[in-house]
mmCIF file of C-alpha atoms in Angstrom:
data_model
loop_
_atom_site.group_PDB
_atom_site.id
_atom_site.type_symbol
_atom_site.label_atom_id
_atom_site.label_comp_id
_atom_site.label_asym_id
_atom_site.label_seq_id
_atom_site.Cartn_x
_atom_site.Cartn_y
_atom_site.Cartn_z
ATOM 1 C CA MET A 1043 50.065 92.361 92.634
ATOM 2 C CA LYS A 1044 49.752 91.436 88.788
ATOM 3 C CA ALA A 1045 52.114 88.474 87.363
ATOM 4 C CA LYS A 1046 53.456 91.240 84.558
ATOM 5 C CA SER A 1047 54.272 93.913 87.376
ATOM 6 C CA ILE A 1048 56.174 91.355 89.615
ATOM 7 C CA ARG A 1049 58.211 90.144 86.407
ATOM 8 C CA ASN A 1050 59.197 93.976 85.754
ATOM 9 C CA TRP A 1051 60.187 94.528 89.226
ATOM 10 C CA TYR A 1052 61.659 91.452 89.482
ATOM 11 C CA LEU A 1053 64.023 92.168 86.375
ATOM 12 C CA VAL A 1054 64.869 95.632 88.020
ATOM 13 C CA HIS A 1055 65.720 93.859 90.835
ATOM 14 C CA LYS A 1056 68.021 91.308 89.200
ATOM 15 C CA TRP A 1057 70.150 93.675 86.639
ATOM 16 C CA SER A 1058 70.289 96.773 89.299
ATOM 17 C CA SER A 1059 71.675 94.368 91.755
ATOM 18 C CA LEU A 1060 74.032 92.487 89.399
ATOM 19 C CA ILE A 1061 75.635 95.458 88.085
ATOM 20 C CA CYS A 1062 76.160 97.306 91.178
ATOM 21 C CA THR A 1063 76.885 94.412 93.578
ATOM 22 C CA ALA A 1064 80.671 94.169 93.157
ATOM 23 C CA PHE A 1065 81.139 97.983 93.581
ATOM 24 C CA MET A 1066 78.962 97.852 96.483
ATOM 25 C CA LEU A 1067 80.720 95.107 97.993
ATOM 26 C CA LEU A 1068 84.104 97.056 97.466
ATOM 27 C CA LEU A 1069 82.671 100.188 98.924
ATOM 28 C CA CYS A 1070 81.569 98.027 102.230
ATOM 29 C CA ILE A 1071 84.752 96.390 102.828
ATOM 30 C CA THR A 1072 86.663 99.857 102.381
ATOM 31 C CA GLY A 1073 83.827 101.777 104.102
ATOM 32 C CA LEU A 1074 84.810 99.439 107.273
ATOM 33 C CA PRO A 1075 87.917 100.961 108.303
ATOM 34 C CA LEU A 1076 87.203 104.403 107.338
ATOM 35 C CA ILE A 1077 84.162 104.477 109.914
ATOM 36 C CA PHE A 1078 86.836 103.815 112.436
ATOM 37 C CA HIS A 1079 89.659 105.759 110.730
ATOM 38 C CA HIS A 1080 90.294 108.053 113.745
ATOM 39 C CA GLU A 1081 90.440 105.317 116.357
ATOM 40 C CA ILE A 1082 92.607 103.548 113.751
ATOM 41 C CA GLU A 1083 94.940 106.335 113.373
ATOM 42 C CA HIS A 1084 95.388 106.283 116.928
ATOM 43 C CA LEU A 1085 96.467 103.008 117.354
ATOM 44 C CA THR A 1086 98.913 102.605 114.402
ATOM 45 C CA GLY A 1087 100.583 105.853 115.625
ATOM 46 C CA ASP A 1088 99.571 107.644 112.274
ATOM 47 C CA HIS A 1089 97.528 110.377 114.217
ATOM 48 C CA PRO A 1090 99.600 113.505 115.460
ATOM 49 C CA GLU A 1091 99.492 113.159 119.389
ATOM 50 C CA PRO A 1092 99.546 116.601 121.205
ATOM 51 C CA VAL A 1093 101.695 116.706 124.475
ATOM 52 C CA GLU A 1094 100.378 117.818 127.649
ATOM 53 C CA VAL A 1095 100.687 121.829 128.358
ATOM 54 C CA ALA A 1096 100.011 123.597 131.783
ATOM 55 C CA GLU A 1097 97.022 125.565 132.153
ATOM 56 C CA ASP A 1098 98.511 128.790 132.362
ATOM 57 C CA ALA A 1099 101.041 128.100 129.638
ATOM 58 C CA PRO A 1100 101.230 130.808 127.022
ATOM 59 C CA ARG A 1101 99.246 130.051 123.897
ATOM 60 C CA ILE A 1102 100.078 130.887 120.271
ATOM 61 C CA THR A 1103 97.729 133.005 118.046
ATOM 62 C CA LEU A 1104 96.720 131.556 114.505
ATOM 63 C CA ASP A 1105 99.032 134.217 112.875
ATOM 64 C CA GLY A 1106 101.728 132.959 115.053
ATOM 65 C CA ILE A 1107 101.230 129.186 113.556
ATOM 66 C CA LEU A 1108 100.472 130.647 109.968
ATOM 67 C CA GLU A 1109 103.951 131.989 110.425
ATOM 68 C CA THR A 1110 105.583 128.698 111.749
ATOM 69 C CA ALA A 1111 103.838 126.691 109.303
ATOM 70 C CA MET A 1112 105.124 129.049 106.124
ATOM 71 C CA LYS A 1113 108.633 128.853 107.300
ATOM 72 C CA ARG A 1114 108.568 125.217 107.158
ATOM 73 C CA VAL A 1115 107.465 125.084 103.336
ATOM 74 C CA PRO A 1116 109.161 127.731 101.675
ATOM 75 C CA GLY A 1117 107.665 129.054 98.331
ATOM 76 C CA ASP A 1118 104.073 127.779 99.119
ATOM 77 C CA VAL A 1119 101.037 129.923 99.972
ATOM 78 C CA PRO A 1120 98.697 128.718 102.407
ATOM 79 C CA ILE A 1121 95.346 127.127 101.233
ATOM 80 C CA PHE A 1122 93.516 125.700 104.486
ATOM 81 C CA MET A 1123 93.842 126.004 108.102
ATOM 82 C CA ILE A 1124 91.859 122.909 109.562
ATOM 83 C CA PHE A 1125 90.802 122.740 112.953
ATOM 84 C CA ASP A 1126 90.400 119.610 114.957
ATOM 85 C CA ASP A 1127 87.095 118.794 116.170
ATOM 86 C CA GLU A 1128 88.173 116.434 119.226
ATOM 87 C CA GLU A 1129 91.858 117.688 120.023
ATOM 88 C CA PRO A 1130 93.929 120.981 120.171
ATOM 89 C CA ILE A 1131 95.418 120.500 116.609
ATOM 90 C CA VAL A 1132 95.767 122.826 113.486
ATOM 91 C CA TYR A 1133 96.100 121.488 110.293
ATOM 92 C CA MET A 1134 98.041 123.679 107.561
ATOM 93 C CA ARG A 1135 97.331 122.487 103.892
ATOM 94 C CA THR A 1136 99.611 124.579 101.497
ATOM 95 C CA ALA A 1137 100.541 124.407 97.879
ATOM 96 C CA ALA A 1138 102.659 126.234 95.318
ATOM 97 C CA SER A 1139 99.632 128.553 94.393
ATOM 98 C CA PRO A 1140 95.900 128.355 95.062
ATOM 99 C CA THR A 1141 95.190 127.146 91.717
ATOM 100 C CA GLU A 1142 97.564 124.091 91.946
ATOM 101 C CA ALA A 1143 95.636 122.788 95.059
ATOM 102 C CA GLU A 1144 95.825 119.081 93.806
ATOM 103 C CA ASP A 1145 99.450 119.017 95.104
ATOM 104 C CA ILE A 1146 98.720 119.899 98.637
ATOM 105 C CA ARG A 1147 101.355 119.317 101.462
ATOM 106 C CA SER A 1148 99.739 118.935 104.907
ATOM 107 C CA ASN A 1149 101.156 119.720 108.268
ATOM 108 C CA ALA A 1150 99.781 119.472 111.907
ATOM 109 C CA TYR A 1151 100.620 122.046 114.632
ATOM 110 C CA ASP A 1152 99.532 122.025 118.491
ATOM 111 C CA ALA A 1153 96.969 124.698 118.255
ATOM 112 C CA ARG A 1154 98.475 125.874 121.842
ATOM 113 C CA THR A 1155 101.750 125.896 121.581
ATOM 114 C CA GLY A 1156 102.218 125.997 117.518
ATOM 115 C CA ASP A 1157 104.467 123.117 117.969
ATOM 116 C CA HIS A 1158 104.930 120.968 114.730
ATOM 117 C CA LEU A 1159 103.503 117.327 115.376
ATOM 118 C CA PRO A 1160 104.885 114.951 113.445
ATOM 119 C CA ALA A 1161 102.741 112.582 111.317
ATOM 120 C CA PRO A 1162 103.100 110.450 108.262
ATOM 121 C CA PRO A 1163 101.900 112.031 105.220
ATOM 122 C CA PHE A 1164 98.084 112.142 104.722
ATOM 123 C CA ASP A 1165 98.102 111.059 101.257
ATOM 124 C CA GLU A 1166 99.833 107.498 101.921
ATOM 125 C CA GLY A 1167 99.435 104.466 104.036
ATOM 126 C CA PHE A 1168 96.626 101.778 104.101
ATOM 127 C CA MET A 1169 94.133 104.203 105.068
ATOM 128 C CA TRP A 1170 94.637 106.704 102.140
ATOM 129 C CA VAL A 1171 94.393 103.421 99.679
ATOM 130 C CA MET A 1172 90.944 102.628 101.179
ATOM 131 C CA PHE A 1173 90.075 106.281 101.101
ATOM 132 C CA LYS A 1174 90.876 106.852 97.394
ATOM 133 C CA LEU A 1175 89.119 102.877 96.425
ATOM 134 C CA HIS A 1176 86.043 104.258 98.393
ATOM 135 C CA VAL A 1177 85.882 107.739 96.885
ATOM 136 C CA ASP A 1178 86.761 107.170 93.458
ATOM 137 C CA LEU A 1179 88.601 104.147 92.422
ATOM 138 C CA TYR A 1180 91.979 106.233 91.922
ATOM 139 C CA ALA A 1181 90.026 107.728 88.871
ATOM 140 C CA GLY A 1182 89.393 111.140 90.103
ATOM 141 C CA LEU A 1183 85.706 112.803 89.348
ATOM 142 C CA PRO A 1184 84.700 110.380 86.658
ATOM 143 C CA GLY A 1185 85.688 107.613 89.418
ATOM 144 C CA THR A 1186 83.466 109.534 91.797
ATOM 145 C CA LEU A 1187 80.675 110.085 89.531
ATOM 146 C CA PHE A 1188 80.395 106.410 88.458
ATOM 147 C CA LEU A 1189 80.282 105.271 91.896
ATOM 148 C CA GLY A 1190 77.463 107.591 92.427
ATOM 149 C CA ILE A 1191 75.564 105.766 89.580
ATOM 150 C CA MET A 1192 76.408 102.216 91.210
ATOM 151 C CA GLY A 1193 75.024 104.092 94.275
ATOM 152 C CA LEU A 1194 71.749 104.584 92.649
ATOM 153 C CA LEU A 1195 71.516 101.027 91.336
ATOM 154 C CA LEU A 1196 71.794 99.954 94.807
ATOM 155 C CA VAL A 1197 69.128 102.226 95.850
ATOM 156 C CA ALA A 1198 66.809 101.086 92.865
ATOM 157 C CA SER A 1199 67.988 97.312 94.009
ATOM 158 C CA ILE A 1200 66.807 98.025 97.696
ATOM 159 C CA VAL A 1201 63.259 99.227 96.609
ATOM 160 C CA SER A 1202 62.335 96.733 93.863
ATOM 161 C CA GLY A 1203 63.444 93.938 96.104
ATOM 162 C CA VAL A 1204 60.964 95.118 98.712
ATOM 163 C CA VAL A 1205 58.084 95.327 96.107
ATOM 164 C CA VAL A 1206 59.123 91.853 94.436
ATOM 165 C CA TYR A 1207 59.810 89.866 97.926
ATOM 166 C CA ALA A 1208 57.332 91.374 100.395
ATOM 167 C CA PRO A 1209 54.291 89.740 98.745
ATOM 168 C CA PHE A 1210 55.860 86.181 99.143
ATOM 169 C CA MET A 1211 57.757 86.675 102.557
ATOM 170 C CA ARG A 1212 54.421 87.407 103.847
ATOM 171 C CA LYS A 1213 53.852 83.716 104.119
ATOM 172 C CA LEU A 1214 56.914 83.107 106.088
ATOM 173 C CA ASP A 1215 57.426 84.074 110.059
ATOM 174 C CA PHE A 1216 60.027 87.010 110.223
ATOM 175 C CA GLY A 1217 63.577 85.703 110.231
ATOM 176 C CA THR A 1218 62.693 82.081 109.012
ATOM 177 C CA VAL A 1219 65.631 80.338 107.370
ATOM 178 C CA ARG A 1220 64.556 76.991 106.120
ATOM 179 C CA ALA A 1221 67.568 74.986 107.179
ATOM 180 C CA ASP A 1222 66.017 71.595 106.041
ATOM 181 C CA ARG A 1223 66.131 72.843 102.265
ATOM 182 C CA SER A 1224 68.941 73.286 99.946
ATOM 183 C CA ALA A 1225 72.142 75.236 100.418
ATOM 184 C CA ARG A 1226 71.127 77.925 97.914
ATOM 185 C CA VAL A 1227 67.363 78.083 99.445
ATOM 186 C CA LYS A 1228 68.994 78.870 102.882
ATOM 187 C CA TRP A 1229 71.357 81.204 101.559
ATOM 188 C CA LEU A 1230 68.196 82.859 99.752
ATOM 189 C CA ASP A 1231 66.294 82.851 103.093
ATOM 190 C CA LEU A 1232 69.437 84.316 105.156
ATOM 191 C CA HIS A 1233 70.039 87.217 101.898
ATOM 192 C CA ASN A 1234 66.034 88.229 102.638
ATOM 193 C CA MET A 1235 66.183 88.465 106.086
ATOM 194 C CA VAL A 1236 69.386 90.241 106.529
ATOM 195 C CA GLY A 1237 68.122 92.317 103.985
ATOM 196 C CA ILE A 1238 64.945 93.574 105.482
ATOM 197 C CA VAL A 1239 66.654 93.899 108.800
ATOM 198 C CA THR A 1240 69.045 96.196 107.387
ATOM 199 C CA LEU A 1241 66.933 97.834 104.904
ATOM 200 C CA ALA A 1242 66.539 101.523 106.345
ATOM 201 C CA TRP A 1243 70.266 101.338 107.002
ATOM 202 C CA LEU A 1244 71.175 100.349 103.609
ATOM 203 C CA PHE A 1245 68.715 102.994 101.862
ATOM 204 C CA VAL A 1246 70.168 105.707 103.902
ATOM 205 C CA VAL A 1247 73.722 104.924 103.559
ATOM 206 C CA GLY A 1248 73.470 104.418 99.438
ATOM 207 C CA LEU A 1249 71.451 107.450 99.323
ATOM 208 C CA THR A 1250 74.097 109.660 101.154
ATOM 209 C CA GLY A 1251 76.866 107.945 99.473
ATOM 210 C CA VAL A 1252 75.143 109.153 96.039
ATOM 211 C CA ILE A 1253 74.784 112.658 97.500
ATOM 212 C CA ASN A 1254 78.576 112.561 98.401
ATOM 213 C CA THR A 1255 79.555 111.955 95.067
ATOM 214 C CA LEU A 1256 78.059 114.962 93.940
ATOM 215 C CA ALA A 1257 80.218 117.111 95.916
ATOM 216 C CA THR A 1258 82.703 118.799 93.718
ATOM 217 C CA PRO A 1259 79.747 119.400 91.288
ATOM 218 C CA ILE A 1260 77.877 121.105 94.337
ATOM 219 C CA ILE A 1261 80.693 122.975 95.234
ATOM 220 C CA LYS A 1262 81.156 124.456 92.118
ATOM 221 C CA LEU A 1263 77.370 125.324 91.826
ATOM 222 C CA TRP A 1264 77.580 127.095 95.026
ATOM 223 C CA GLN A 1265 80.823 129.332 93.848
ATOM 224 C CA PHE A 1266 78.988 129.813 90.176
ATOM 225 C CA ASN A 1267 75.921 131.185 91.906
ATOM 226 C CA GLU A 1268 76.001 132.501 95.183
ATOM 227 C CA MET A 1269 79.975 133.207 95.592
ATOM 228 C CA SER A 1270 80.249 134.942 92.156
ATOM 229 C CA ALA A 1271 77.159 137.182 93.607
ATOM 230 C CA LEU A 1272 78.740 137.710 96.897
ATOM 231 C CA ILE A 1273 81.945 139.264 95.224
ATOM 232 C CA GLU A 1274 80.471 141.318 92.099
ATOM 233 C CA PRO A 1275 81.372 144.459 94.075
ATOM 234 C CA TYR A 1276 85.101 143.543 93.832
ATOM 235 C CA LYS A 1277 84.854 142.833 89.824
ATOM 236 C CA GLY A 1278 87.962 144.407 88.436
ATOM 237 C CA ALA A 1279 89.557 145.043 91.703
ATOM 238 C CA PRO A 1280 93.379 143.779 92.135
ATOM 239 C CA PRO A 1281 93.781 141.137 95.133
ATOM 240 C CA PRO A 1282 95.202 142.582 98.135
ATOM 241 C CA GLU A 1283 99.088 142.520 98.364
ATOM 242 C CA ASN A 1284 99.245 142.430 102.225
ATOM 243 C CA LEU A 1285 96.613 140.104 104.330
ATOM 244 C CA THR A 1286 95.343 141.086 107.621
ATOM 245 C CA SER A 1287 95.454 139.497 110.721
ATOM 246 C CA ILE A 1288 93.835 135.834 110.719
ATOM 247 C CA ASP A 1289 92.907 136.598 114.394
ATOM 248 C CA ASP A 1290 91.416 139.887 113.828
ATOM 249 C CA ALA A 1291 89.678 138.411 111.317
ATOM 250 C CA LEU A 1292 88.428 135.731 113.321
ATOM 251 C CA ARG A 1293 87.322 137.994 115.989
ATOM 252 C CA ILE A 1294 84.798 139.659 113.187
ATOM 253 C CA ALA A 1295 83.789 136.227 112.225
ATOM 254 C CA ARG A 1296 82.575 135.246 115.822
ATOM 255 C CA GLU A 1297 80.806 138.447 116.107
ATOM 256 C CA ALA A 1298 78.881 137.810 113.041
ATOM 257 C CA ALA A 1299 78.234 134.299 113.849
ATOM 258 C CA PRO A 1300 77.674 134.081 117.821
ATOM 259 C CA GLY A 1301 77.902 130.727 119.592
ATOM 260 C CA THR A 1302 80.453 129.387 116.869
ATOM 261 C CA GLU A 1303 84.030 128.474 116.109
ATOM 262 C CA PRO A 1304 85.794 127.801 113.104
ATOM 263 C CA SER A 1305 85.755 124.348 111.196
ATOM 264 C CA PHE A 1306 88.108 125.658 108.756
ATOM 265 C CA ILE A 1307 89.619 129.200 107.089
ATOM 266 C CA ALA A 1308 90.049 129.346 103.464
ATOM 267 C CA PHE A 1309 92.886 131.553 102.385
ATOM 268 C CA PRO A 1310 92.090 133.907 99.504
ATOM 269 C CA GLY A 1311 92.181 132.412 95.801
ATOM 270 C CA THR A 1312 91.127 128.773 96.790
ATOM 271 C CA ASP A 1313 87.706 127.226 95.349
ATOM 272 C CA PHE A 1314 86.196 127.955 98.738
ATOM 273 C CA SER A 1315 86.693 131.507 98.983
ATOM 274 C CA SER A 1316 87.555 134.361 96.410
ATOM 275 C CA PRO A 1317 90.878 136.128 95.346
ATOM 276 C CA PHE A 1318 89.543 138.947 97.779
ATOM 277 C CA HIS A 1319 88.389 137.079 101.144
ATOM 278 C CA TYR A 1320 89.417 134.811 103.864
ATOM 279 C CA ALA A 1321 86.305 132.671 104.330
ATOM 280 C CA PHE A 1322 85.547 131.149 107.785
ATOM 281 C CA PHE A 1323 83.723 128.413 107.955
ATOM 282 C CA MET A 1324 82.178 128.335 111.089
ATOM 283 C CA GLN A 1325 80.144 125.700 113.051
ATOM 284 C CA GLY A 1326 78.010 125.060 116.483
ATOM 285 C CA ASN A 1327 79.035 122.840 119.290
ATOM 286 C CA THR A 1328 75.989 120.236 118.805
ATOM 287 C CA PRO A 1329 75.994 117.191 116.667
ATOM 288 C CA LEU A 1330 73.927 118.562 114.109
ATOM 289 C CA SER A 1331 75.220 122.125 114.202
ATOM 290 C CA SER A 1332 78.717 121.378 114.095
ATOM 291 C CA ARG A 1333 78.065 120.238 110.562
ATOM 292 C CA LEU A 1334 76.143 122.762 109.444
ATOM 293 C CA VAL A 1335 78.912 125.196 108.914
ATOM 294 C CA GLU A 1336 77.924 129.092 108.003
ATOM 295 C CA PRO A 1337 80.316 130.878 105.667
ATOM 296 C CA VAL A 1338 81.768 134.050 106.702
ATOM 297 C CA LEU A 1339 83.661 136.188 104.534
ATOM 298 C CA ILE A 1340 86.245 138.504 105.784
ATOM 299 C CA ASP A 1341 88.077 141.245 103.448
ATOM 300 C CA ALA A 1342 91.378 139.915 103.363
ATOM 301 C CA GLY A 1343 92.927 143.409 103.077
ATOM 302 C CA THR A 1344 90.851 145.466 105.031
ATOM 303 C CA GLY A 1345 89.600 143.027 107.659
ATOM 304 C CA GLU A 1346 86.134 143.787 107.481
ATOM 305 C CA LEU A 1347 83.066 141.731 107.322
ATOM 306 C CA THR A 1348 81.792 141.550 103.776
ATOM 307 C CA VAL A 1349 78.944 139.064 104.744
ATOM 308 C CA LYS A 1350 77.636 136.132 106.746
ATOM 309 C CA ALA A 1351 76.209 134.184 103.989
ATOM 310 C CA GLU A 1352 73.370 131.127 104.129
ATOM 311 C CA LEU A 1353 74.225 128.248 102.483
ATOM 312 C CA PRO A 1354 71.781 127.073 99.806
ATOM 313 C CA TRP A 1355 69.860 123.785 100.444
ATOM 314 C CA TYR A 1356 71.853 121.575 98.586
ATOM 315 C CA VAL A 1357 75.056 122.446 99.866
ATOM 316 C CA THR A 1358 73.072 121.721 103.273
ATOM 317 C CA THR A 1359 72.049 118.562 102.225
ATOM 318 C CA LEU A 1360 75.743 117.724 101.064
ATOM 319 C CA LEU A 1361 76.851 118.767 104.783
ATOM 320 C CA ILE A 1362 74.577 116.674 106.247
ATOM 321 C CA SER A 1363 75.120 113.625 104.188
ATOM 322 C CA GLN A 1364 78.555 113.388 104.424
ATOM 323 C CA PRO A 1365 78.706 112.310 108.463
ATOM 324 C CA LEU A 1366 75.631 110.651 108.402
ATOM 325 C CA HIS A 1367 77.127 108.247 105.506
ATOM 326 C CA PHE A 1368 79.998 107.223 108.091
ATOM 327 C CA GLY A 1369 77.884 107.252 111.309
ATOM 328 C CA ASP A 1370 80.093 110.171 112.391
ATOM 329 C CA TYR A 1371 77.228 111.879 114.753
ATOM 330 C CA GLY A 1372 77.240 109.932 118.075
ATOM 331 C CA GLY A 1373 80.829 109.163 118.836
ATOM 332 C CA LEU A 1374 82.170 105.462 119.284
ATOM 333 C CA PRO A 1375 78.959 103.668 119.958
ATOM 334 C CA LEU A 1376 77.278 104.889 116.793
ATOM 335 C CA LYS A 1377 80.429 103.867 114.892
ATOM 336 C CA ILE A 1378 80.090 100.337 116.166
ATOM 337 C CA ILE A 1379 76.488 100.334 115.079
ATOM 338 C CA TRP A 1380 77.440 101.443 111.562
ATOM 339 C CA GLY A 1381 80.450 98.947 111.688
ATOM 340 C CA ILE A 1382 78.015 96.016 112.541
ATOM 341 C CA LEU A 1383 75.363 97.177 109.756
ATOM 342 C CA ASP A 1384 78.411 97.261 107.354
ATOM 343 C CA ILE A 1385 79.404 93.862 107.977
ATOM 344 C CA ALA A 1386 75.626 92.647 107.480
ATOM 345 C CA GLY A 1387 75.966 94.745 104.262
ATOM 346 C CA ILE A 1388 78.680 92.556 103.237
ATOM 347 C CA VAL A 1389 76.914 89.704 103.981
ATOM 348 C CA ILE A 1390 73.731 90.899 101.824
ATOM 349 C CA LEU A 1391 75.963 91.535 98.886
ATOM 350 C CA GLY A 1392 78.291 88.170 99.102
ATOM 351 C CA SER A 1393 75.006 85.956 99.553
ATOM 352 C CA GLY A 1394 73.361 87.798 96.593
ATOM 353 C CA LEU A 1395 76.644 87.398 94.369
ATOM 354 C CA TYR A 1396 76.648 83.565 95.475
ATOM 355 C CA LEU A 1397 73.111 82.845 94.660
ATOM 356 C CA TRP A 1398 73.743 84.521 91.107
ATOM 357 C CA ILE A 1399 76.889 82.471 90.692
ATOM 358 C CA GLY A 1400 75.081 79.250 91.495
ATOM 359 C CA ARG A 1401 72.104 80.140 89.859
ATOM 360 C CA ARG A 1402 70.229 77.376 87.873
ATOM 361 C CA ARG A 1403 69.418 77.539 84.209
ATOM 362 C CA SER A 1404 65.647 78.241 84.459
ATOM 363 C CA THR A 1405 63.073 80.552 83.314
ATOM 364 C CA LEU A 1406 61.868 83.781 85.010
ATOM 365 C CA GLU A 1407 58.646 82.396 85.597
ATOM 366 C CA SER A 1408 59.837 79.172 87.266
ATOM 367 C CA ARG A 1409 61.799 80.992 89.863
ATOM 368 C CA LEU A 1410 59.159 83.259 90.634
ATOM 369 C CA ARG A 1411 56.851 80.153 90.951
ATOM 370 C CA GLU A 1412 59.539 78.282 92.969
ATOM 371 C CA LEU A 1413 60.003 81.211 95.423
ATOM 372 C CA GLU A 1414 56.074 81.550 95.963
ATOM 373 C CA GLN A 1415 55.948 77.588 96.333
ATOM 374 C CA GLY A 1416 58.432 77.391 98.659
ATOM 375 C CA ALA A 1417 57.233 80.023 101.104
ATOM 376 C CA ASP A 1418 53.703 78.070 100.554
ATOM 377 C CA ALA A 1419 55.207 74.767 101.938
ATOM 378 C CA ALA A 1420 57.141 76.486 104.840
ATOM 379 C CA VAL A 1421 53.639 77.397 106.019
ATOM 380 C CA THR A 1422 52.139 73.894 105.799
ATOM 381 C CA ALA A 1423 55.339 72.263 106.738
#
């Protein structure tokens, strides 16, 4: 590779790394507990715990859960009904109105009995702080989009790092750490070795993180394009005054999407539905199909099927990216692997920061020459 080309790639690697390192280090640190959020919440008692119920005990309906939930929050309207993937728990999200959904209240109910399950507020505590720092730095959508830019810089840093260091590292045995050299050289070797080992993971997590930061624009685009077309026949019609049974609507949704169960239900007037519909987001029972939801719109006034919609490719990409980012596909074993790789990412970012802070004053050409000579010396030693 020509010296000028190496110089350009080195500059890309240097400045993309410098700009994003501190923020990526923060994301790796906050992301580590988020990988195990379900397990941590169980250990700390922050997760609702359903009690054992006899097999022949009577079961409550979704309409019954909704009625119980709304009595608990008088003056609110239902926003979402969310179904736990692993336990018989239904979360009811309510707010003063569908358009004031930023001030949401969440309560958990036993899906079998309808009993309220005590749990700390979902927007408080250690895990909430980690979540907010990881998602938007407590700055809302601007913070989320800023982190997306940092993620793009991380991807650029990874690609340029491979281009710059691959020719030099061919002269060293894989995993070589020159322990007889200075502390800076040892840290450089460690930085490069761990970086290569975790290269694919860092690239995937960085890229899926960037996609996740676009969640709000992606959903808005889906609403503007697909959802607007679906509700065109309702244009000018008043919203229904009396809503049909959720259980009856769910039966229709299951018939429209056989072999699926609801992941969540969006009530009329929310961002995920329309003023006229229940939106049932149905999921399969495999690790992949459980993430690729199928929206089924049911007329909330008549209970009739409006349409089973196909998600556009950009929404499907988002839905695949979200669990992949946190290793939430293969249960605890995959989470442990993700956690180990996350720690490796912290080592890479921390060592890169150390190498920058402890850098010597030298020209770019001398640093590149030193790197190549160091590799040559290791081969002849």
